[in-house]
Amino acid sequence: MASPPASSAASPTSPGPNGSTASAGTSRGTLYVSQPYRSSSNKLRAMVTFAPRKSHFDITNESSTTNQFRGFFTLFWVSLFLFAVRTYVVSTETNGLPLNFEFASMISRDAITLAISDAILVLNTGLCVPFAKAVAKGWLKYYPVGIVLQHLWQCAVLAIAVTWTFNRQWPWVQSGFLTLHSFVMIMKMHSYLGTNGQLAYTNERAERTLVQLKKATEAEGGWDAALRKAEAAMMQQEAPIPSGTPDIPTDAPNGSTTSYIDARTAVTLRQRLASKGGAANGDTATASGVKTTGTRMMSVDSPIISTKPPSPSEILMHHPSEAIPSLATTHVELERELTGPIEGNVRWPANITLKDFAWYQLTPTLVYELEYPRTDRIRPLYVFEKTVAFLGTFALLYTIVETFIIPLTPTREQSFARSLLDLALPFMISYLLLFYIIFECICNGFAELSYFADRAFYDDWWNSTSWDEFSRKWNRPVHTFLLRHVYASTMSSYKLTRQSAMFFTFCLSAAAHELVMAVVTKKIRFYLFLLQIAQIPLIALGRIPAIRKNRLMGNLVFWIGLYAGFPLLCVAYCAY
């Protein structure tokens, strides 16, 4: 978790008066001028960015459809279909039925109670809204009282969920589902309350800074006089964009068109955009020169350029005195943190509503933001496609589990090596199918229903050459949560080094995984915990230049480890 994920595409954004981004069409895309967050409590806020992107296996993804290996993707599904048909034929000839449906009877046990329990779990998170409102109104100080109450609440939710699964004596599927969903809800609660608590503190600082700024302008003849003087200074400076600035920043990651420059240049660029016309009536222009009215982003394919004039504080940043520009810059940065990073139409605390929280719950992300990149409509055929893909893939997964995993559940009497060989391929196929169901079908389906435009729920983890690369790529929602709320937070709050923060993040993740295994197997063995902690020295070993340069060997070692890991855990927990 040591390095933040690179954004694979720039976000078509449209900031408001104090928005954190401005954009201009270039020959190679859209240049986004942003001011990185300045944390109001001197804490590092990880730059977890959202941008309109499509998942790798989405059939509407142009880059994936032109991939030279796309035929192997088709071959995989055709082969699995033929394998499943053969399995049904053999089972029918042997038992008179395509499947014995033993697994179905197990996963449907106590289904109504499970559904009610999960509904109570989800509805419980709605208490986050009055909690955040109490913080926003000053009835409850987030630092430190709110944080303590928040963590006690989260621990109580997890403890109740785990205790309930044990009391109900559910099979491993129901127990695992409720425990994992409890973790998801807890992470969503943590991000929502943590972000709003941080913004409450930021708002307090912004108000204090504005009072200081107004007091500083009194020495210059008052607020209006200081604004006129700052505007005159802006006209004299004309602060041009530095010469030689490339369309695509040279230090940007591959595929990124995002550039971060200083706030003064951002203000100048926004003025130039406004001077092109339409500033008076709020018109905007796309990178292709086509004008649209308003500031709402209506399509991920049509970037919007803000034409709103700078705020008074942004103007005062150019005041010739020493005190006023410093205070104005601080106030602008604080206001940007309090304003939605996409359209700039939402300013804290206007976001603290049940409607906003409901949309956040529906959105497939674990990191809360005031705004996300949105699509303009829901495509019924797309939802239908993902639903059919979900049902078909689940049928294949069910066939593999019932036919090739449950009958081969290892025991102490069986050969350890034979159990590994018998379960290696079925577990790997099940893992791939489960991955596709969760991150391609379910996440994309909910993203479409919630108008969420950032569909990069995973990266090309199958090309990983090390375990830290795999941990960053295979589950991006969890990775971004750990990056912002655990890794970066522990470095800023507790002054941990990068290595110590990474170790703590791994330990927390490993403990959560081990808890799930304890709930599922009703055993406490720490096998998975130790295997995950063992990744840390393997990560250090993989960073040796001689090993890092050999990507083929690294990828081979990664796949061997993944192939061996699943059956090894199954044998360890089931037989020992």
Tab-separated table of C-alpha atoms in Angstrom, residues 179-529:
chain	number	residue	atom	x	y	z
A	179	THR	CA	-18.988	-10.392	7.876
A	180	LEU	CA	-17.589	-9.041	4.618
A	181	HIS	CA	-20.574	-6.742	4.116
A	182	SER	CA	-20.103	-5.494	7.677
A	183	PHE	CA	-16.537	-4.531	6.782
A	184	VAL	CA	-17.787	-2.711	3.681
A	185	MET	CA	-20.367	-0.748	5.672
A	186	ILE	CA	-17.815	0.086	8.363
A	187	MET	CA	-15.358	1.393	5.773
A	188	LYS	CA	-18.086	3.516	4.181
A	189	MET	CA	-19.095	4.877	7.595
A	190	HIS	CA	-15.483	5.607	8.488
A	191	SER	CA	-14.801	7.501	5.268
A	192	TYR	CA	-18.051	9.483	5.435
A	193	LEU	CA	-17.649	10.546	9.062
A	194	GLY	CA	-13.901	11.033	8.808
A	195	THR	CA	-14.177	13.255	5.733
A	196	ASN	CA	-17.014	15.352	7.141
A	197	GLY	CA	-15.247	15.638	10.488
A	198	GLN	CA	-12.118	16.850	8.740
A	199	LEU	CA	-14.149	19.329	6.677
A	200	ALA	CA	-15.780	20.663	9.861
A	201	TYR	CA	-12.337	21.503	11.199
A	202	THR	CA	-11.372	22.971	7.813
A	203	ASN	CA	-14.471	25.158	7.853
A	204	GLU	CA	-13.564	26.520	11.271
A	205	ARG	CA	-10.127	27.475	9.983
A	206	ALA	CA	-11.586	29.016	6.837
A	207	GLU	CA	-13.907	31.217	8.916
A	208	ARG	CA	-11.070	32.311	11.193
A	209	THR	CA	-8.830	33.036	8.214
A	210	LEU	CA	-11.547	35.107	6.505
A	211	VAL	CA	-11.956	37.214	9.663
A	212	GLN	CA	-8.186	37.783	9.729
A	213	LEU	CA	-8.210	38.630	6.015
A	214	LYS	CA	-10.956	41.224	6.417
A	215	LYS	CA	-9.116	42.714	9.361
A	216	ALA	CA	-5.929	42.914	7.271
A	217	THR	CA	-7.749	44.771	4.476
A	218	GLU	CA	-8.818	47.502	6.900
A	219	ALA	CA	-5.286	48.878	6.784
A	220	GLU	CA	-5.649	49.177	2.988
A	221	GLY	CA	-8.854	51.173	3.097
A	222	GLY	CA	-11.321	48.354	3.490
A	223	TRP	CA	-12.423	45.239	1.624
A	224	ASP	CA	-13.556	46.941	-1.617
A	225	ALA	CA	-10.459	49.119	-1.819
A	226	ALA	CA	-8.199	46.110	-1.321
A	227	LEU	CA	-10.040	44.259	-4.109
A	228	ARG	CA	-9.571	47.164	-6.513
A	229	LYS	CA	-5.885	47.364	-5.663
A	230	ALA	CA	-5.451	43.614	-6.149
A	231	GLU	CA	-7.261	43.742	-9.518
A	232	ALA	CA	-4.942	46.525	-10.654
A	233	ALA	CA	-1.924	44.481	-9.587
A	234	MET	CA	-3.278	41.490	-11.544
A	235	MET	CA	-3.551	43.603	-14.689
A	236	GLN	CA	0.038	44.732	-14.276
A	237	GLN	CA	1.434	41.287	-13.530
A	238	GLU	CA	-0.545	39.426	-16.215
A	239	ALA	CA	0.927	36.262	-14.628
A	240	PRO	CA	1.410	34.217	-17.827
A	241	ILE	CA	1.442	30.448	-17.922
A	242	PRO	CA	5.130	29.463	-17.729
A	243	SER	CA	6.648	29.044	-21.170
A	244	GLY	CA	7.498	25.527	-22.218
A	245	THR	CA	4.626	23.944	-20.281
A	246	PRO	CA	3.818	20.746	-22.223
A	247	ASP	CA	0.295	19.629	-23.081
A	248	ILE	CA	0.920	16.497	-21.055
A	249	PRO	CA	3.122	16.989	-17.950
A	250	THR	CA	6.404	15.156	-18.267
A	251	ASP	CA	6.174	13.815	-14.726
A	252	ALA	CA	2.646	12.456	-15.108
A	253	PRO	CA	2.035	8.711	-14.979
A	254	ASN	CA	1.365	6.864	-18.217
A	255	GLY	CA	-2.064	7.693	-19.590
A	256	SER	CA	-2.588	10.657	-17.281
A	257	THR	CA	-3.364	14.157	-18.569
A	258	THR	CA	-3.580	15.784	-15.149
A	259	SER	CA	-1.176	18.549	-14.166
A	260	TYR	CA	-0.883	20.343	-10.841
A	261	ILE	CA	0.478	23.891	-10.918
A	262	ASP	CA	0.473	26.850	-8.555
A	263	ALA	CA	-2.684	28.678	-7.565
A	264	ARG	CA	-1.696	31.972	-9.224
A	265	THR	CA	-1.383	30.302	-12.627
A	266	ALA	CA	-4.701	28.551	-12.006
A	267	VAL	CA	-6.403	31.907	-11.423
A	268	THR	CA	-4.843	33.346	-14.586
A	269	LEU	CA	-5.951	30.408	-16.683
A	270	ARG	CA	-9.492	30.655	-15.354
A	271	GLN	CA	-9.525	34.372	-16.248
A	272	ARG	CA	-8.404	33.580	-19.783
A	273	LEU	CA	-11.093	30.946	-20.105
A	274	ALA	CA	-13.661	33.459	-18.911
A	275	SER	CA	-12.432	36.092	-21.368
A	276	LYS	CA	-13.231	33.771	-24.289
A	277	GLY	CA	-16.903	34.567	-23.829
A	278	GLY	CA	-19.923	33.225	-22.082
A	279	ALA	CA	-18.760	34.180	-18.606
A	280	ALA	CA	-21.653	36.505	-18.114
A	281	ASN	CA	-24.341	33.958	-18.776
A	282	GLY	CA	-22.600	30.908	-17.348
A	283	ASP	CA	-21.941	29.204	-20.688
A	284	THR	CA	-19.234	26.579	-20.912
A	285	ALA	CA	-17.249	25.153	-23.790
A	286	THR	CA	-16.003	21.671	-24.451
A	287	ALA	CA	-12.493	20.900	-25.602
A	288	SER	CA	-13.784	20.675	-29.162
A	289	GLY	CA	-15.140	24.211	-28.989
A	290	VAL	CA	-18.834	23.307	-28.722
A	291	LYS	CA	-20.628	25.421	-26.137
A	292	THR	CA	-23.039	24.042	-23.588
A	293	THR	CA	-25.056	25.928	-21.006
A	294	GLY	CA	-24.458	25.571	-17.287
A	295	THR	CA	-21.765	23.783	-15.357
A	296	ARG	CA	-23.140	20.274	-14.914
A	297	MET	CA	-21.103	17.510	-16.521
A	298	MET	CA	-23.548	15.653	-18.731
A	299	SER	CA	-21.285	13.071	-20.320
A	300	VAL	CA	-17.942	11.482	-19.632
A	301	ASP	CA	-17.055	12.085	-23.287
A	302	SER	CA	-17.659	15.846	-23.193
A	303	PRO	CA	-15.234	17.696	-20.880
A	304	ILE	CA	-16.553	20.963	-19.506
A	305	ILE	CA	-14.502	24.106	-19.035
A	306	SER	CA	-15.326	26.482	-16.200
A	307	THR	CA	-15.834	30.119	-17.154
A	308	LYS	CA	-16.713	31.479	-13.722
A	309	PRO	CA	-14.614	34.428	-12.511
A	310	PRO	CA	-12.239	34.054	-9.565
A	311	SER	CA	-13.502	34.611	-6.040
A	312	PRO	CA	-12.577	37.719	-4.023
A	313	SER	CA	-9.990	35.761	-2.066
A	314	GLU	CA	-8.377	34.602	-5.307
A	315	ILE	CA	-8.178	38.211	-6.466
A	316	LEU	CA	-6.643	39.285	-3.148
A	317	MET	CA	-3.868	36.754	-3.696
A	318	HIS	CA	-2.395	39.364	-6.078
A	319	HIS	CA	-2.503	42.237	-3.598
A	320	PRO	CA	0.885	44.032	-3.441
A	321	SER	CA	1.099	43.889	0.363
A	322	GLU	CA	2.673	40.978	2.248
A	323	ALA	CA	-0.011	39.968	4.751
A	324	ILE	CA	-3.097	39.999	2.505
A	325	PRO	CA	-1.851	37.591	-0.233
A	326	SER	CA	-0.713	35.078	2.385
A	327	LEU	CA	-4.066	35.076	4.172
A	328	ALA	CA	-5.973	35.066	0.872
A	329	THR	CA	-3.991	32.075	-0.398
A	330	THR	CA	-4.707	30.172	2.806
A	331	HIS	CA	-8.406	31.005	2.587
A	332	VAL	CA	-8.613	29.952	-1.075
A	333	GLU	CA	-6.966	26.620	-0.322
A	334	LEU	CA	-9.306	25.967	2.587
A	335	GLU	CA	-12.358	26.892	0.505
A	336	ARG	CA	-11.243	24.522	-2.240
A	337	GLU	CA	-11.098	21.693	0.233
A	338	LEU	CA	-14.649	22.543	1.317
A	339	THR	CA	-15.960	22.552	-2.265
A	340	GLY	CA	-16.759	19.611	-4.512
A	341	PRO	CA	-13.752	18.756	-6.717
A	342	ILE	CA	-15.763	17.935	-9.861
A	343	GLU	CA	-18.434	20.546	-10.560
A	344	GLY	CA	-17.857	22.752	-7.555
A	345	ASN	CA	-21.601	23.054	-6.955
A	346	VAL	CA	-21.532	21.405	-3.520
A	347	ARG	CA	-20.023	23.230	-0.602
A	348	TRP	CA	-19.778	21.634	2.837
A	349	PRO	CA	-22.040	21.231	4.860
A	350	ALA	CA	-24.745	21.224	2.148
A	351	ASN	CA	-23.731	17.630	1.380
A	352	ILE	CA	-24.882	16.295	4.763
A	353	THR	CA	-28.327	15.029	3.774
A	354	LEU	CA	-30.018	11.632	3.725
A	355	LYS	CA	-30.275	11.850	-0.070
A	356	ASP	CA	-26.548	12.448	-0.477
A	357	PHE	CA	-25.731	9.614	1.917
A	358	ALA	CA	-28.109	7.262	0.083
A	359	TRP	CA	-26.352	8.013	-3.216
A	360	TYR	CA	-23.006	7.429	-1.515
A	361	GLN	CA	-24.210	4.064	-0.246
A	362	LEU	CA	-25.320	3.115	-3.749
A	363	THR	CA	-22.041	4.275	-5.300
A	364	PRO	CA	-19.435	1.476	-5.509
A	365	THR	CA	-16.634	3.269	-3.705
A	366	LEU	CA	-15.331	3.178	-0.133
A	367	VAL	CA	-13.870	6.702	-0.193
A	368	TYR	CA	-16.283	9.579	0.370
A	369	GLU	CA	-16.031	12.785	-1.650
A	370	LEU	CA	-18.292	15.803	-1.912
A	371	GLU	CA	-18.695	15.047	-5.611
A	372	TYR	CA	-17.864	12.259	-8.031
A	373	PRO	CA	-17.625	12.242	-11.825
A	374	ARG	CA	-21.092	11.339	-13.066
A	375	THR	CA	-22.671	10.010	-16.232
A	376	ASP	CA	-25.696	11.708	-17.762
A	377	ARG	CA	-28.122	8.775	-17.806
A	378	ILE	CA	-28.755	5.143	-16.896
A	379	ARG	CA	-28.497	2.731	-19.815
A	380	PRO	CA	-31.078	-0.057	-19.354
A	381	LEU	CA	-29.321	-2.340	-21.843
A	382	TYR	CA	-26.049	-1.944	-19.939
A	383	VAL	CA	-27.739	-2.900	-16.663
A	384	PHE	CA	-29.363	-5.857	-18.426
A	385	GLU	CA	-26.001	-6.940	-19.831
A	386	LYS	CA	-24.355	-6.886	-16.410
A	387	THR	CA	-27.301	-8.743	-14.872
A	388	VAL	CA	-27.120	-11.507	-17.477
A	389	ALA	CA	-23.322	-11.665	-17.073
A	390	PHE	CA	-23.773	-11.961	-13.313
A	391	LEU	CA	-26.285	-14.812	-13.582
A	392	GLY	CA	-24.260	-16.705	-16.188
A	393	THR	CA	-20.988	-16.336	-14.293
A	394	PHE	CA	-22.637	-17.332	-11.020
A	395	ALA	CA	-23.985	-20.479	-12.696
A	396	LEU	CA	-20.440	-21.382	-13.747
A	397	LEU	CA	-19.097	-20.601	-10.270
A	398	TYR	CA	-21.806	-22.708	-8.674
A	399	THR	CA	-20.973	-25.619	-10.971
A	400	ILE	CA	-17.265	-25.462	-10.123
A	401	VAL	CA	-17.840	-25.224	-6.356
A	402	GLU	CA	-20.451	-27.977	-6.132
A	403	THR	CA	-18.729	-30.413	-8.509
A	404	PHE	CA	-15.006	-29.899	-7.965
A	405	ILE	CA	-14.486	-28.225	-4.555
A	406	ILE	CA	-17.081	-29.420	-2.016
A	407	PRO	CA	-16.622	-33.158	-2.832
A	408	LEU	CA	-12.853	-32.711	-2.493
A	409	THR	CA	-12.899	-30.895	0.856
A	410	PRO	CA	-9.620	-32.004	2.467
A	411	THR	CA	-9.394	-34.032	5.673
A	412	ARG	CA	-6.493	-35.133	7.860
A	413	GLU	CA	-6.565	-38.617	6.322
A	414	GLN	CA	-5.987	-37.369	2.778
A	415	SER	CA	-2.592	-36.773	1.250
A	416	PHE	CA	-1.519	-33.151	1.640
A	417	ALA	CA	0.102	-33.006	-1.824
A	418	ARG	CA	-2.862	-34.704	-3.507
A	419	SER	CA	-5.291	-32.239	-1.931
A	420	LEU	CA	-3.232	-29.336	-3.252
A	421	LEU	CA	-3.241	-30.779	-6.772
A	422	ASP	CA	-6.953	-31.580	-6.708
A	423	LEU	CA	-7.982	-28.124	-5.524
A	424	ALA	CA	-5.475	-25.832	-7.274
A	425	LEU	CA	-7.281	-25.460	-10.620
A	426	PRO	CA	-10.878	-25.399	-9.266
A	427	PHE	CA	-9.936	-22.727	-6.737
A	428	MET	CA	-8.162	-20.619	-9.364
A	429	ILE	CA	-11.129	-20.762	-11.753
A	430	SER	CA	-13.496	-19.960	-8.865
A	431	TYR	CA	-11.328	-17.010	-7.876
A	432	LEU	CA	-11.361	-15.613	-11.428
A	433	LEU	CA	-15.122	-16.044	-11.702
A	434	LEU	CA	-15.748	-14.469	-8.287
A	435	PHE	CA	-13.491	-11.567	-9.216
A	436	TYR	CA	-15.465	-11.036	-12.427
A	437	ILE	CA	-18.802	-11.198	-10.591
A	438	ILE	CA	-17.829	-8.643	-7.939
A	439	PHE	CA	-15.732	-6.107	-9.812
A	440	GLU	CA	-17.108	-6.344	-13.338
A	441	CYS	CA	-20.775	-7.237	-12.863
A	442	ILE	CA	-21.846	-5.980	-9.431
A	443	CYS	CA	-19.646	-2.864	-9.213
A	444	ASN	CA	-20.381	-1.791	-12.789
A	445	GLY	CA	-24.077	-2.445	-12.287
A	446	PHE	CA	-24.271	-0.267	-9.171
A	447	ALA	CA	-22.065	2.337	-10.847
A	448	GLU	CA	-24.546	2.592	-13.701
A	449	LEU	CA	-27.503	2.883	-11.327
A	450	SER	CA	-25.747	5.609	-9.300
A	451	TYR	CA	-24.425	7.524	-12.353
A	452	PHE	CA	-20.869	6.857	-11.131
A	453	ALA	CA	-18.453	7.438	-14.025
A	454	ASP	CA	-15.224	6.070	-12.524
A	455	ARG	CA	-15.373	2.354	-13.332
A	456	ALA	CA	-11.698	1.579	-12.613
A	457	PHE	CA	-12.467	-0.959	-9.896
A	458	TYR	CA	-9.348	-2.936	-10.773
A	459	ASP	CA	-6.209	-2.643	-12.873
A	460	ASP	CA	-4.286	-5.279	-14.810
A	461	TRP	CA	-3.415	-7.290	-11.712
A	462	TRP	CA	-2.845	-10.404	-13.858
A	463	ASN	CA	0.382	-8.757	-15.080
A	464	SER	CA	1.659	-8.203	-11.531
A	465	THR	CA	5.295	-8.975	-10.864
A	466	SER	CA	5.156	-8.515	-7.085
A	467	TRP	CA	2.650	-8.825	-4.275
A	468	ASP	CA	2.557	-5.110	-3.536
A	469	GLU	CA	1.623	-4.460	-7.168
A	470	PHE	CA	-1.101	-7.090	-6.889
A	471	SER	CA	-2.457	-5.538	-3.683
A	472	ARG	CA	-2.715	-2.150	-5.405
A	473	LYS	CA	-4.401	-3.410	-8.553
A	474	TRP	CA	-6.788	-6.260	-7.864
A	475	ASN	CA	-9.175	-4.451	-5.485
A	476	ARG	CA	-8.930	-0.726	-5.992
A	477	PRO	CA	-11.905	0.299	-3.798
A	478	VAL	CA	-10.296	-1.268	-0.713
A	479	HIS	CA	-6.829	-0.120	-1.749
A	480	THR	CA	-7.917	3.517	-2.034
A	481	PHE	CA	-9.622	3.310	1.356
A	482	LEU	CA	-6.491	1.910	3.021
A	483	LEU	CA	-4.335	4.443	1.202
A	484	ARG	CA	-6.262	7.478	2.420
A	485	HIS	CA	-7.657	6.412	5.784
A	486	VAL	CA	-4.956	4.067	7.085
A	487	TYR	CA	-1.615	4.472	5.319
A	488	ALA	CA	-1.622	8.267	4.864
A	489	SER	CA	-3.516	8.865	8.098
A	490	THR	CA	-1.040	6.970	10.267
A	491	MET	CA	1.887	8.828	8.713
A	492	SER	CA	0.328	12.232	9.359
A	493	SER	CA	-1.341	11.586	12.719
A	494	TYR	CA	1.243	9.361	14.359
A	495	LYS	CA	4.316	10.478	12.386
A	496	LEU	CA	5.066	6.957	11.185
A	497	THR	CA	7.614	6.382	8.476
A	498	ARG	CA	6.536	4.970	5.122
A	499	GLN	CA	7.802	1.531	6.111
A	500	SER	CA	6.051	1.617	9.481
A	501	ALA	CA	2.812	2.859	7.919
A	502	MET	CA	2.974	0.104	5.305
A	503	PHE	CA	3.569	-2.507	8.014
A	504	PHE	CA	0.622	-1.220	10.053
A	505	THR	CA	-1.620	-1.232	6.959
A	506	PHE	CA	-0.631	-4.802	6.150
A	507	CYS	CA	-1.251	-5.888	9.744
A	508	LEU	CA	-4.709	-4.291	9.793
A	509	SER	CA	-5.616	-5.866	6.446
A	510	ALA	CA	-4.268	-9.246	7.535
A	511	ALA	CA	-6.204	-9.096	10.811
A	512	ALA	CA	-9.436	-8.335	8.939
A	513	HIS	CA	-8.861	-11.254	6.565
A	514	GLU	CA	-8.066	-13.573	9.459
A	515	LEU	CA	-11.263	-12.535	11.230
A	516	VAL	CA	-13.264	-13.485	8.133
A	517	MET	CA	-11.549	-16.882	8.028
A	518	ALA	CA	-12.248	-17.382	11.747
A	519	VAL	CA	-15.945	-16.642	11.190
A	520	VAL	CA	-16.152	-18.869	8.114
A	521	THR	CA	-14.240	-21.877	9.497
A	522	LYS	CA	-15.063	-21.397	13.204
A	523	LYS	CA	-11.325	-21.776	13.858
A	524	ILE	CA	-8.577	-19.385	14.942
A	525	ARG	CA	-5.368	-20.542	13.300
A	526	PHE	CA	-3.679	-17.340	11.962
A	527	TYR	CA	-2.579	-19.132	8.780
A	528	LEU	CA	-3.852	-16.375	6.481
A	529	PHE	CA	-2.557	-13.657	8.787
